[in-house]
Amino acid sequence: MLQKPRGTRDFLPEEMERRRRIEGCMRETARRWGYREICTPDFEHLELFTLKSGEGIIQEMYVFEDKGGRQMTLRPEVTASVLRAYVNEGKVLPKPIRWCYFADCFRYERPQKGRYRQFWQFGVELIGADTASADAETITLADELLRTAGVTFDLQIGHLAPMKRLTQDLPPEGQRAVMAHLDKRNHAGLEQSLAEIGRDDLFEPLIGLVDSRDPAAVFEIAGDMPERSRIEELFAILDSMEISYTPNFGIARGLDYYTGMVFEAFAPNLGAENQILGGGTYRLAHLFGGDDAASSGFAVGFDRVMVSLGEFPLEKTPIAAVVSTPEARARAWEVARAFRAAGIQTEIDLMQRGLSAQLAHAAKTADYAVILGRRECESGRVTLKNLHSGTQQEMTLAEAISGVSQHGAC
RNA sequence: GCCAGGGUGGGGUAGCUGGUUAUCCUAAGGGACUGUGGAUCCCUCGACCCGGGUUCGAAUCUCGGCCCUGGCCCCA
Protein backbone atom coordinates (compact mmCIF):
# COMPACT_ATOMS: atom_id res chain seq x y z
CA MET A 1 0.00 0.00 0.00
CA LEU A 2 1.11 3.51 -0.77
CA GLN A 3 2.14 5.50 2.26
CA LYS A 4 1.89 9.21 2.76
CA PRO A 5 5.20 11.04 2.73
CA ARG A 6 7.14 11.05 5.95
CA GLY A 7 6.22 13.80 8.37
CA THR A 8 2.89 14.54 6.69
CA ARG A 9 -0.58 13.87 8.00
CA ASP A 10 -4.06 13.16 6.73
CA PHE A 11 -6.68 15.15 8.58
CA LEU A 12 -10.08 13.45 8.73
CA PRO A 13 -13.25 15.55 8.93
CA GLU A 14 -13.48 15.48 12.72
CA GLU A 15 -10.00 16.92 13.06
CA MET A 16 -10.47 19.37 10.22
CA GLU A 17 -13.50 20.81 11.97
CA ARG A 18 -11.39 21.43 15.04
CA ARG A 19 -8.59 22.97 13.00
CA ARG A 20 -10.94 25.22 11.07
CA ARG A 21 -12.59 26.34 14.26
CA ILE A 22 -9.28 27.45 15.82
CA GLU A 23 -8.11 28.92 12.55
CA GLY A 24 -11.34 30.92 12.52
CA CYS A 25 -10.63 32.24 16.04
CA MET A 26 -7.23 33.45 14.92
CA ARG A 27 -8.51 35.00 11.71
CA GLU A 28 -11.26 36.81 13.56
CA THR A 29 -8.87 38.21 16.16
CA ALA A 30 -6.46 39.44 13.49
CA ARG A 31 -9.36 40.98 11.58
CA ARG A 32 -10.46 42.94 14.61
CA TRP A 33 -7.00 44.44 14.84
CA GLY A 34 -7.07 45.46 11.21
CA TYR A 35 -4.80 42.74 9.85
CA ARG A 36 -5.93 41.68 6.39
CA GLU A 37 -5.00 38.39 4.79
CA ILE A 38 -2.22 38.03 2.26
CA CYS A 39 -1.45 34.91 0.24
CA THR A 40 1.95 34.28 -1.29
CA PRO A 41 3.23 31.35 -3.40
CA ASP A 42 3.78 27.92 -1.86
CA PHE A 43 7.15 27.85 -3.61
CA GLU A 44 9.68 30.58 -4.11
CA HIS A 45 13.13 31.08 -5.54
CA LEU A 46 15.61 29.43 -3.21
CA GLU A 47 17.51 32.70 -3.04
CA LEU A 48 14.70 34.36 -1.08
CA PHE A 49 15.42 32.19 1.92
CA THR A 50 19.17 31.97 1.62
CA LEU A 51 19.28 35.77 1.55
CA LYS A 52 17.26 35.86 4.74
CA SER A 53 18.69 32.94 6.66
CA GLY A 54 21.94 31.92 5.04
CA GLU A 55 23.07 28.96 2.94
CA GLY A 56 22.90 26.63 5.89
CA ILE A 57 19.16 26.27 5.70
CA ILE A 58 19.24 24.63 2.27
CA GLN A 59 19.62 21.21 3.83
CA GLU A 60 16.48 21.82 5.89
CA MET A 61 14.31 22.73 2.92
CA TYR A 62 12.49 21.02 0.09
CA VAL A 63 14.67 22.34 -2.71
CA PHE A 64 14.14 21.43 -6.33
CA GLU A 65 15.05 22.54 -9.80
CA ASP A 66 12.10 23.39 -12.02
CA LYS A 67 11.88 22.56 -15.71
CA GLY A 68 13.42 25.89 -16.57
CA GLY A 69 16.48 25.06 -14.53
CA ARG A 70 15.60 27.48 -11.71
CA GLN A 71 16.51 26.69 -8.13
CA MET A 72 13.22 26.65 -6.24
CA THR A 73 12.02 25.60 -2.80
CA LEU A 74 8.80 24.96 -0.96
CA ARG A 75 8.52 27.78 1.55
CA PRO A 76 9.91 26.92 5.00
CA GLU A 77 8.19 30.00 6.49
CA VAL A 78 6.12 32.92 5.29
CA THR A 79 7.76 36.10 6.58
CA ALA A 80 10.32 36.23 3.78
CA SER A 81 7.58 35.88 1.17
CA VAL A 82 5.45 38.57 2.79
CA LEU A 83 8.36 41.00 2.82
CA ARG A 84 9.19 40.14 -0.76
CA ALA A 85 5.58 40.87 -1.65
CA TYR A 86 5.85 44.14 0.22
CA VAL A 87 8.93 45.09 -1.77
CA ASN A 88 7.28 44.00 -5.01
CA GLU A 89 3.91 45.64 -4.54
CA GLY A 90 3.44 47.17 -1.14
CA LYS A 91 5.78 50.11 -1.17
CA VAL A 92 3.17 52.69 -2.08
CA LEU A 93 0.57 51.49 0.40
CA PRO A 94 -0.16 53.77 3.36
CA LYS A 95 1.88 52.83 6.41
CA PRO A 96 1.73 51.00 8.63
CA ILE A 97 0.79 47.87 6.70
CA ARG A 98 -1.05 45.21 8.69
CA TRP A 99 -1.03 41.81 7.00
CA CYS A 100 -1.77 38.32 8.24
CA TYR A 101 -1.58 34.85 6.71
CA PHE A 102 -2.49 31.26 7.37
CA ALA A 103 -0.32 28.99 5.30
CA ASP A 104 1.37 25.62 5.20
CA CYS A 105 5.14 25.47 5.25
CA PHE A 106 7.62 22.70 4.53
CA ARG A 107 10.83 21.74 6.25
CA TYR A 108 12.95 18.68 5.66
CA GLU A 109 13.54 17.75 9.27
CA ARG A 110 13.26 14.72 11.45
CA PRO A 111 9.64 14.49 12.63
CA GLN A 112 8.81 14.39 16.32
CA LYS A 113 6.04 15.55 18.61
CA GLY A 114 4.79 18.89 17.31
CA ARG A 115 7.19 18.82 14.37
CA TYR A 116 6.12 17.78 10.92
CA ARG A 117 7.50 18.19 7.44
CA GLN A 118 4.36 19.98 6.34
CA PHE A 119 2.98 22.27 8.99
CA TRP A 120 0.83 25.35 9.27
CA GLN A 121 1.62 28.80 10.55
CA PHE A 122 -0.68 31.65 11.35
CA GLY A 123 1.27 34.86 11.34
CA VAL A 124 1.08 38.63 11.14
CA GLU A 125 3.50 41.23 9.85
CA LEU A 126 3.34 44.89 10.78
CA ILE A 127 5.42 46.83 8.27
CA GLY A 128 6.55 50.43 8.45
CA ALA A 129 6.01 51.25 12.11
CA ASP A 130 9.08 51.66 14.29
CA THR A 131 7.74 52.53 17.73
CA ALA A 132 7.15 51.05 21.14
CA SER A 133 3.45 51.07 20.25
CA ALA A 134 4.14 48.89 17.24
CA ASP A 135 6.09 46.47 19.43
CA ALA A 136 3.27 46.50 21.95
CA GLU A 137 0.60 45.91 19.31
CA THR A 138 2.48 42.91 17.96
CA ILE A 139 2.80 41.34 21.38
CA THR A 140 -0.68 42.18 22.54
CA LEU A 141 -2.22 40.78 19.38
CA ALA A 142 -0.19 37.60 19.79
CA ASP A 143 -1.37 37.27 23.37
CA GLU A 144 -4.99 37.83 22.42
CA LEU A 145 -4.75 35.41 19.52
CA LEU A 146 -3.50 32.60 21.71
CA ARG A 147 -5.95 33.32 24.49
CA THR A 148 -8.86 33.40 22.06
CA ALA A 149 -7.75 30.05 20.71
CA GLY A 150 -7.95 28.74 24.27
CA VAL A 151 -4.39 27.51 24.60
CA THR A 152 -2.46 27.71 27.87
CA PHE A 153 0.92 29.37 27.39
CA ASP A 154 3.81 31.27 28.94
CA LEU A 155 4.73 34.50 27.19
CA GLN A 156 8.36 35.61 27.35
CA ILE A 157 9.45 39.00 26.12
CA GLY A 158 12.94 40.32 25.67
CA HIS A 159 15.07 42.74 23.72
CA LEU A 160 18.37 42.15 22.00
CA ALA A 161 19.93 45.49 22.93
CA PRO A 162 21.17 44.66 26.45
CA MET A 163 22.78 41.43 25.34
CA LYS A 164 24.35 43.09 22.31
CA ARG A 165 25.63 45.88 24.52
CA LEU A 166 27.38 43.44 26.85
CA THR A 167 28.89 41.47 23.99
CA GLN A 168 29.67 44.35 21.63
CA ASP A 169 33.44 43.96 22.03
CA LEU A 170 33.44 40.27 21.22
CA PRO A 171 34.40 38.96 17.79
CA PRO A 172 31.33 38.04 15.71
CA GLU A 173 31.77 34.29 16.17
CA GLY A 174 32.18 34.76 19.91
CA GLN A 175 29.11 36.93 20.10
CA ARG A 176 27.10 34.39 18.16
CA ALA A 177 28.22 31.53 20.39
CA VAL A 178 27.45 33.49 23.54
CA MET A 179 23.97 34.42 22.35
CA ALA A 180 23.25 30.84 21.39
CA HIS A 181 24.25 29.60 24.84
CA LEU A 182 22.16 32.25 26.54
CA ASP A 183 19.15 31.45 24.39
CA LYS A 184 19.37 27.82 25.44
CA ARG A 185 20.27 28.69 29.03
CA ASN A 186 23.39 26.61 28.65
CA HIS A 187 25.52 28.04 31.47
CA ALA A 188 28.32 25.51 31.11
CA GLY A 189 28.63 26.16 27.40
CA LEU A 190 28.57 29.89 28.02
CA GLU A 191 31.34 29.65 30.56
CA GLN A 192 33.46 27.61 28.18
CA SER A 193 32.92 29.93 25.22
CA LEU A 194 33.82 32.95 27.30
CA ALA A 195 36.93 31.23 28.59
CA GLU A 196 38.04 30.44 25.05
CA ILE A 197 38.03 34.11 24.16
CA GLY A 198 39.39 35.22 27.48
CA ARG A 199 36.32 37.10 28.67
CA ASP A 200 35.35 35.27 31.84
CA ASP A 201 34.46 38.65 33.29
CA LEU A 202 31.27 38.67 31.18
CA PHE A 203 29.88 35.50 32.72
CA GLU A 204 28.29 37.04 35.79
CA PRO A 205 26.67 40.00 34.00
CA LEU A 206 25.30 37.80 31.21
CA ILE A 207 23.83 35.31 33.64
CA GLY A 208 22.36 38.18 35.57
CA LEU A 209 20.80 39.47 32.37
CA VAL A 210 19.13 36.17 31.58
CA ASP A 211 17.96 35.54 35.10
CA SER A 212 16.62 39.03 35.64
CA ARG A 213 12.85 39.28 35.81
CA ASP A 214 12.86 43.05 36.13
CA PRO A 215 13.71 45.31 33.18
CA ALA A 216 15.12 47.93 35.56
CA ALA A 217 17.67 45.44 36.83
CA VAL A 218 18.70 44.73 33.27
CA PHE A 219 19.85 48.31 32.79
CA GLU A 220 21.69 48.13 36.10
CA ILE A 221 23.70 45.28 34.64
CA ALA A 222 24.07 46.36 31.04
CA GLY A 223 24.18 50.11 31.58
CA ASP A 224 22.15 52.78 29.89
CA MET A 225 21.53 52.55 26.17
CA PRO A 226 19.60 54.35 23.45
CA GLU A 227 16.93 51.66 23.34
CA ARG A 228 16.15 52.04 27.03
CA SER A 229 13.24 54.46 26.75
CA ARG A 230 11.55 52.41 24.04
CA ILE A 231 11.95 49.22 26.05
CA GLU A 232 10.53 50.87 29.13
CA GLU A 233 7.65 52.32 27.16
CA LEU A 234 6.89 48.90 25.69
CA PHE A 235 6.72 47.23 29.07
CA ALA A 236 4.65 50.11 30.42
CA ILE A 237 2.05 49.59 27.71
CA LEU A 238 2.01 45.84 28.27
CA ASP A 239 1.57 46.37 32.00
CA SER A 240 -1.23 48.86 31.49
CA MET A 241 -2.95 46.33 29.25
CA GLU A 242 -2.44 43.73 31.98
CA ILE A 243 -0.64 41.34 29.68
CA SER A 244 0.78 38.42 31.60
CA TYR A 245 4.40 37.85 30.61
CA THR A 246 7.88 37.08 31.83
CA PRO A 247 10.74 39.39 30.84
CA ASN A 248 13.55 37.33 29.39
CA PHE A 249 16.53 39.20 28.05
CA GLY A 250 18.22 35.96 27.13
CA ILE A 251 16.00 35.36 24.10
CA ALA A 252 18.22 35.51 21.04
CA ARG A 253 15.95 33.95 18.39
CA GLY A 254 19.17 32.91 16.71
CA LEU A 255 18.82 35.09 13.64
CA ASP A 256 20.67 38.19 12.61
CA TYR A 257 17.77 40.10 11.16
CA TYR A 258 16.01 40.63 14.47
CA THR A 259 16.77 44.16 15.54
CA GLY A 260 15.20 44.73 18.94
CA MET A 261 12.19 43.31 20.68
CA VAL A 262 11.89 39.54 20.58
CA PHE A 263 9.26 37.33 22.13
CA GLU A 264 8.19 33.72 22.37
CA ALA A 265 5.35 31.69 23.79
CA PHE A 266 5.53 28.18 25.16
CA ALA A 267 2.85 25.61 25.87
CA PRO A 268 3.78 23.74 29.05
CA ASN A 269 1.90 20.60 28.08
CA LEU A 270 3.97 19.90 24.97
CA GLY A 271 7.18 17.89 24.73
CA ALA A 272 10.57 18.97 23.44
CA GLU A 273 8.96 21.13 20.77
CA ASN A 274 6.95 23.35 23.07
CA GLN A 275 7.38 26.74 21.46
CA ILE A 276 4.06 27.72 19.91
CA LEU A 277 4.85 31.27 18.86
CA GLY A 278 7.84 33.41 18.07
CA GLY A 279 8.40 36.87 16.76
CA GLY A 280 9.98 40.24 17.14
CA THR A 281 11.08 43.33 15.30
CA TYR A 282 13.25 42.90 12.25
CA ARG A 283 14.52 44.45 9.06
CA LEU A 284 14.33 42.35 5.92
CA ALA A 285 12.93 44.46 3.10
CA HIS A 286 16.32 45.86 2.12
CA LEU A 287 17.61 42.33 1.53
CA PHE A 288 15.05 41.91 -1.23
CA GLY A 289 15.80 45.19 -2.91
CA GLY A 290 13.39 47.40 -1.05
CA ASP A 291 13.70 50.18 1.47
CA ASP A 292 14.90 49.52 4.98
CA ALA A 293 11.39 49.27 6.40
CA ALA A 294 11.18 48.52 10.09
CA SER A 295 8.84 45.60 10.70
CA SER A 296 7.61 43.40 13.44
CA GLY A 297 5.60 40.23 13.42
CA PHE A 298 5.16 36.77 14.77
CA ALA A 299 4.17 33.31 13.64
CA VAL A 300 2.06 30.78 15.52
CA GLY A 301 2.90 27.11 15.22
CA PHE A 302 -0.65 26.12 14.43
CA ASP A 303 -0.14 22.37 14.69
CA ARG A 304 1.45 22.70 18.10
CA VAL A 305 -1.47 24.78 19.26
CA MET A 306 -3.77 21.99 18.11
CA VAL A 307 -1.69 19.36 19.91
CA SER A 308 -1.70 21.51 23.03
CA LEU A 309 -5.45 22.02 22.92
CA GLY A 310 -6.14 18.31 22.56
CA GLU A 311 -9.70 17.16 22.13
CA PHE A 312 -12.45 19.67 22.66
CA PRO A 313 -16.17 19.43 21.97
CA LEU A 314 -17.50 20.78 18.71
CA GLU A 315 -20.89 22.36 18.50
CA LYS A 316 -23.20 20.16 16.51
CA THR A 317 -25.79 21.14 13.99
CA PRO A 318 -28.75 18.86 13.38
CA ILE A 319 -28.49 16.29 10.63
CA ALA A 320 -31.54 15.00 8.78
CA ALA A 321 -31.71 11.72 6.90
CA VAL A 322 -34.43 11.31 4.33
CA VAL A 323 -35.63 7.72 4.50
CA SER A 324 -37.97 6.42 1.85
CA THR A 325 -39.57 3.41 0.24
CA PRO A 326 -38.78 2.83 -3.44
CA GLU A 327 -42.10 4.32 -4.55
CA ALA A 328 -41.37 7.56 -2.65
CA ARG A 329 -37.95 8.03 -4.22
CA ALA A 330 -38.81 11.12 -6.23
CA ARG A 331 -40.54 12.71 -3.27
CA ALA A 332 -37.43 12.03 -1.18
CA TRP A 333 -35.33 14.12 -3.54
CA GLU A 334 -37.85 16.96 -3.33
CA VAL A 335 -37.96 16.86 0.44
CA ALA A 336 -34.17 16.70 0.73
CA ARG A 337 -33.88 19.75 -1.52
CA ALA A 338 -36.30 21.67 0.70
CA PHE A 339 -34.36 20.76 3.86
CA ARG A 340 -31.06 21.77 2.27
CA ALA A 341 -32.57 25.03 1.08
CA ALA A 342 -33.37 25.69 4.73
CA GLY A 343 -29.71 25.20 5.58
CA ILE A 344 -30.07 21.81 7.21
CA GLN A 345 -27.45 19.13 6.59
CA THR A 346 -29.49 16.48 4.81
CA GLU A 347 -28.57 13.06 3.50
CA ILE A 348 -30.44 10.63 1.33
CA ASP A 349 -30.02 6.89 0.81
CA LEU A 350 -27.70 6.04 -2.05
CA MET A 351 -27.38 2.32 -1.35
CA GLN A 352 -30.87 1.17 -2.31
CA ARG A 353 -31.35 -0.12 1.19
CA GLY A 354 -34.64 -1.22 2.60
CA LEU A 355 -36.49 1.10 4.93
CA SER A 356 -35.28 -0.78 7.96
CA ALA A 357 -31.67 -0.62 6.91
CA GLN A 358 -31.99 3.05 6.01
CA LEU A 359 -33.22 3.79 9.50
CA ALA A 360 -30.49 1.71 11.05
CA HIS A 361 -27.95 3.72 9.13
CA ALA A 362 -29.65 7.02 9.90
CA ALA A 363 -29.62 6.20 13.60
CA LYS A 364 -25.81 6.17 13.49
CA THR A 365 -25.28 9.25 11.41
CA ALA A 366 -28.25 11.58 11.84
CA ASP A 367 -30.43 13.25 14.45
CA TYR A 368 -33.72 13.13 12.58
CA ALA A 369 -35.23 10.80 10.02
CA VAL A 370 -37.72 12.16 7.54
CA ILE A 371 -39.75 9.13 6.56
CA LEU A 372 -41.50 9.00 3.21
CA GLY A 373 -43.64 6.14 1.91
CA ARG A 374 -46.86 5.67 0.05
CA ARG A 375 -48.93 7.14 2.89
CA GLU A 376 -46.87 10.34 2.99
CA CYS A 377 -46.89 10.64 -0.78
CA GLU A 378 -50.65 10.42 -0.80
CA SER A 379 -51.14 12.89 2.02
CA GLY A 380 -48.41 15.26 0.84
CA ARG A 381 -47.03 15.27 4.37
CA VAL A 382 -43.89 13.79 5.98
CA THR A 383 -43.21 11.69 9.07
CA LEU A 384 -40.50 13.28 11.22
CA LYS A 385 -38.79 10.93 13.64
CA ASN A 386 -36.47 12.10 16.38
CA LEU A 387 -33.77 9.46 16.35
CA HIS A 388 -32.64 10.22 19.89
CA SER A 389 -36.01 10.00 21.59
CA GLY A 390 -37.62 7.64 19.13
CA THR A 391 -40.80 9.69 18.92
CA GLN A 392 -42.29 10.42 15.53
CA GLN A 393 -45.17 12.38 14.11
CA GLU A 394 -46.71 13.09 10.74
CA MET A 395 -46.69 16.77 9.77
CA THR A 396 -46.29 19.13 6.86
CA LEU A 397 -42.90 19.57 5.23
CA ALA A 398 -42.67 23.13 6.53
CA GLU A 399 -43.39 21.99 10.07
CA ALA A 400 -40.72 19.31 9.82
CA ILE A 401 -38.13 21.76 8.57
CA SER A 402 -38.82 24.26 11.30
CA GLY A 403 -38.92 21.49 13.88
CA VAL A 404 -35.42 20.31 12.93
CA SER A 405 -34.07 23.85 12.67
CA GLN A 406 -35.33 24.82 16.09
CA HIS A 407 -34.45 21.75 18.08
CA GLY A 408 -30.87 21.39 16.96
CA ALA A 409 -28.84 18.30 17.53
CA CYS A 410 -29.26 16.34 20.70
C1' G B 1 22.58 13.33 10.68
C1' C B 2 22.39 10.64 15.77
C1' C B 3 19.82 7.67 20.00
C1' A B 4 15.74 4.64 22.15
C1' G B 5 11.22 1.92 21.55
C1' G B 6 7.96 0.19 17.97
C1' G B 7 5.35 -1.72 12.93
C1' U B 8 -0.07 -8.18 12.49
C1' G B 9 -7.22 -6.70 8.29
C1' G B 10 -9.92 0.39 8.18
C1' G B 11 -9.17 0.99 14.01
C1' G B 12 -7.61 -1.93 18.44
C1' U B 13 -5.22 -6.72 19.43
C1' A B 14 -3.41 -12.44 20.42
C1' G B 15 0.47 -15.22 18.52
C1' C B 16 6.47 -13.68 18.36
C1' U B 17 11.54 -19.43 23.47
C1' G B 18 10.28 -21.04 14.65
C1' G B 19 5.77 -25.94 12.81
C1' U B 20 -1.96 -27.06 10.25
C1' U B 21 -6.29 -22.74 7.28
C1' A B 22 -2.83 -16.51 11.96
C1' U B 23 -6.73 -15.18 17.41
C1' C B 24 -10.33 -12.01 19.27
C1' C B 25 -12.98 -7.24 19.46
C1' U B 26 -14.65 -3.38 16.53
C1' A B 27 -15.83 -0.95 11.97
C1' A B 28 -17.81 -1.65 7.09
C1' G B 29 -21.20 -4.45 3.51
C1' G B 30 -25.19 -8.17 3.24
C1' G B 31 -29.04 -11.36 5.44
C1' A B 32 -32.74 -13.08 9.24
C1' C B 33 -36.56 -8.32 8.40
C1' U B 34 -40.39 -5.03 1.21
C1' G B 35 -43.34 0.87 6.55
C1' U B 36 -39.66 1.83 11.35
C1' G B 37 -33.42 2.20 14.02
C1' G B 38 -28.39 1.30 17.50
C1' A B 39 -30.02 -5.28 20.47
C1' U B 40 -29.34 -10.56 18.84
C1' C B 41 -27.87 -14.32 15.43
C1' C B 42 -25.67 -15.66 10.70
C1' C B 43 -22.68 -14.56 6.39
C1' U B 44 -19.08 -11.57 3.75
C1' C B 45 -14.92 -8.39 3.41
C1' G B 46 -10.12 -7.65 5.05
C1' A B 47 -3.60 -8.12 7.87
C1' C B 48 1.90 -10.41 9.35
C1' C B 49 5.80 -2.78 6.49
C1' C B 50 9.51 -4.02 2.32
C1' G B 51 13.80 -6.80 0.75
C1' G B 52 17.96 -10.20 1.62
C1' G B 53 19.80 -14.23 4.91
C1' U B 54 19.45 -18.77 8.24
C1' U B 55 16.05 -23.13 8.00
C1' C B 56 12.82 -28.77 5.50
C1' G B 57 9.74 -24.66 7.28
C1' A B 58 9.89 -17.47 9.28
C1' A B 59 4.64 -13.08 11.65
C1' U B 60 8.34 -15.38 14.98
C1' C B 61 15.52 -15.68 14.47
C1' U B 62 19.13 -12.36 11.72
C1' C B 63 20.78 -8.11 8.50
C1' G B 64 19.49 -3.82 5.66
C1' G B 65 15.81 -0.32 4.22
C1' C B 66 11.16 2.28 4.91
C1' C B 67 7.69 4.22 8.22
C1' C B 68 5.64 5.51 13.28
C1' U B 69 6.38 7.43 18.45
C1' G B 70 9.53 10.09 21.67
C1' G B 71 14.31 12.40 22.43
C1' C B 72 19.27 14.79 20.55
C1' C B 73 20.89 18.35 16.84
C1' C B 74 18.46 22.30 14.58
C1' C B 75 14.59 25.48 15.04
C1' A B 76 13.70 30.57 10.02
PDB file of N, CA, C and O in Angstrom, chain A residues 12 39 75-76 80 88 94 113 119 156 178 204 208 219 244 254 274 286 332 346 384 387 399:
ATOM      1  N   LEU A  12      -8.713  13.888   9.006  1.00  0.00           N
ATOM      2  CA  LEU A  12     -10.076  13.452   8.727  1.00  0.00           C
ATOM      3  C   LEU A  12     -11.050  14.547   9.156  1.00  0.00           C
ATOM      4  O   LEU A  12     -10.675  15.464   9.895  1.00  0.00           O
ATOM      5  N   CYS A  39      -1.801  36.270   0.673  1.00  0.00           N
ATOM      6  CA  CYS A  39      -1.449  34.913   0.238  1.00  0.00           C
ATOM      7  C   CYS A  39      -0.295  35.002  -0.737  1.00  0.00           C
ATOM      8  O   CYS A  39      -0.362  35.739  -1.721  1.00  0.00           O
ATOM      9  N   ARG A  75       8.212  26.793   0.507  1.00  0.00           N
ATOM     10  CA  ARG A  75       8.520  27.785   1.546  1.00  0.00           C
ATOM     11  C   ARG A  75       8.668  27.107   2.912  1.00  0.00           C
ATOM     12  O   ARG A  75       7.824  26.301   3.314  1.00  0.00           O
ATOM     13  N   PRO A  76       9.740  27.444   3.640  1.00  0.00           N
ATOM     14  CA  PRO A  76       9.909  26.920   4.996  1.00  0.00           C
ATOM     15  C   PRO A  76       9.265  27.832   6.032  1.00  0.00           C
ATOM     16  O   PRO A  76       9.202  27.489   7.210  1.00  0.00           O
ATOM     17  N   ALA A  80       9.491  35.792   4.905  1.00  0.00           N
ATOM     18  CA  ALA A  80      10.316  36.232   3.779  1.00  0.00           C
ATOM     19  C   ALA A  80       9.445  36.531   2.564  1.00  0.00           C
ATOM     20  O   ALA A  80       9.647  37.528   1.860  1.00  0.00           O
ATOM     21  N   ASN A  88       7.777  44.051  -3.639  1.00  0.00           N
ATOM     22  CA  ASN A  88       7.277  43.997  -5.013  1.00  0.00           C
ATOM     23  C   ASN A  88       6.085  44.920  -5.229  1.00  0.00           C
ATOM     24  O   ASN A  88       5.963  45.553  -6.266  1.00  0.00           O
ATOM     25  N   PRO A  94      -0.303  52.939   2.168  1.00  0.00           N
ATOM     26  CA  PRO A  94      -0.155  53.766   3.361  1.00  0.00           C
ATOM     27  C   PRO A  94       0.350  52.943   4.546  1.00  0.00           C
ATOM     28  O   PRO A  94      -0.090  51.815   4.746  1.00  0.00           O
ATOM     29  N   LYS A 113       7.281  14.980  18.109  1.00  0.00           N
ATOM     30  CA  LYS A 113       6.037  15.555  18.606  1.00  0.00           C
ATOM     31  C   LYS A 113       5.992  17.055  18.300  1.00  0.00           C
ATOM     32  O   LYS A 113       6.895  17.794  18.670  1.00  0.00           O
ATOM     33  N   PHE A 119       3.617  21.738   7.799  1.00  0.00           N
ATOM     34  CA  PHE A 119       2.980  22.269   8.993  1.00  0.00           C
ATOM     35  C   PHE A 119       2.390  23.635   8.670  1.00  0.00           C
ATOM     36  O   PHE A 119       2.712  24.237   7.644  1.00  0.00           O
ATOM     37  N   GLN A 156       7.073  35.056  26.931  1.00  0.00           N
ATOM     38  CA  GLN A 156       8.355  35.612  27.353  1.00  0.00           C
ATOM     39  C   GLN A 156       8.753  36.704  26.382  1.00  0.00           C
ATOM     40  O   GLN A 156       8.700  36.512  25.159  1.00  0.00           O
ATOM     41  N   VAL A 178      27.962  33.071  22.237  1.00  0.00           N
ATOM     42  CA  VAL A 178      27.452  33.494  23.539  1.00  0.00           C
ATOM     43  C   VAL A 178      25.928  33.618  23.505  1.00  0.00           C
ATOM     44  O   VAL A 178      25.221  33.133  24.401  1.00  0.00           O
ATOM     45  N   GLU A 204      29.256  36.596  34.771  1.00  0.00           N
ATOM     46  CA  GLU A 204      28.294  37.035  35.790  1.00  0.00           C
ATOM     47  C   GLU A 204      27.259  38.014  35.240  1.00  0.00           C
ATOM     48  O   GLU A 204      26.052  37.817  35.435  1.00  0.00           O
ATOM     49  N   GLY A 208      23.281  37.269  34.899  1.00  0.00           N
ATOM     50  CA  GLY A 208      22.357  38.178  35.574  1.00  0.00           C
ATOM     51  C   GLY A 208      21.299  38.711  34.629  1.00  0.00           C
ATOM     52  O   GLY A 208      20.130  38.850  34.981  1.00  0.00           O
ATOM     53  N   PHE A 219      19.047  47.134  33.109  1.00  0.00           N
ATOM     54  CA  PHE A 219      19.851  48.311  32.788  1.00  0.00           C
ATOM     55  C   PHE A 219      20.909  48.566  33.844  1.00  0.00           C
ATOM     56  O   PHE A 219      21.918  49.186  33.571  1.00  0.00           O
ATOM     57  N   SER A 244      -0.004  39.265  30.707  1.00  0.00           N
ATOM     58  CA  SER A 244       0.780  38.416  31.601  1.00  0.00           C
ATOM     59  C   SER A 244       2.001  37.893  30.846  1.00  0.00           C
ATOM     60  O   SER A 244       1.857  37.198  29.837  1.00  0.00           O
ATOM     61  N   GLY A 254      18.207  33.493  17.628  1.00  0.00           N
ATOM     62  CA  GLY A 254      19.168  32.910  16.708  1.00  0.00           C
ATOM     63  C   GLY A 254      19.481  33.642  15.415  1.00  0.00           C
ATOM     64  O   GLY A 254      20.509  33.412  14.819  1.00  0.00           O
ATOM     65  N   ASN A 274       8.055  22.721  22.351  1.00  0.00           N
ATOM     66  CA  ASN A 274       6.945  23.348  23.073  1.00  0.00           C
ATOM     67  C   ASN A 274       6.774  24.825  22.754  1.00  0.00           C
ATOM     68  O   ASN A 274       5.918  25.475  23.335  1.00  0.00           O
ATOM     69  N   HIS A 286      15.163  45.414   2.891  1.00  0.00           N
ATOM     70  CA  HIS A 286      16.324  45.855   2.122  1.00  0.00           C
ATOM     71  C   HIS A 286      17.059  44.677   1.485  1.00  0.00           C
ATOM     72  O   HIS A 286      17.720  44.834   0.462  1.00  0.00           O
ATOM     73  N   ALA A 332     -38.579  11.905  -2.083  1.00  0.00           N
ATOM     74  CA  ALA A 332     -37.428  12.034  -1.178  1.00  0.00           C
ATOM     75  C   ALA A 332     -36.454  13.090  -1.687  1.00  0.00           C
ATOM     76  O   ALA A 332     -35.926  13.883  -0.908  1.00  0.00           O
ATOM     77  N   THR A 346     -28.504  17.499   5.143  1.00  0.00           N
ATOM     78  CA  THR A 346     -29.488  16.475   4.814  1.00  0.00           C
ATOM     79  C   THR A 346     -28.873  15.413   3.923  1.00  0.00           C
ATOM     80  O   THR A 346     -28.189  15.727   2.954  1.00  0.00           O
ATOM     81  N   LEU A 384     -41.777  12.864  10.639  1.00  0.00           N
ATOM     82  CA  LEU A 384     -40.495  13.280  11.224  1.00  0.00           C
ATOM     83  C   LEU A 384     -40.251  12.457  12.479  1.00  0.00           C
ATOM     84  O   LEU A 384     -41.056  12.452  13.404  1.00  0.00           O
ATOM     85  N   LEU A 387     -34.512  10.721  16.216  1.00  0.00           N
ATOM     86  CA  LEU A 387     -33.769   9.463  16.349  1.00  0.00           C
ATOM     87  C   LEU A 387     -33.143   9.301  17.730  1.00  0.00           C
ATOM     88  O   LEU A 387     -32.639   8.234  18.057  1.00  0.00           O
ATOM     89  N   GLU A 399     -43.463  22.228   8.623  1.00  0.00           N
ATOM     90  CA  GLU A 399     -43.390  21.986  10.072  1.00  0.00           C
ATOM     91  C   GLU A 399     -42.161  21.136  10.415  1.00  0.00           C
ATOM     92  O   GLU A 399     -41.488  21.372  11.419  1.00  0.00           O
TER      93      GLU A 399
END
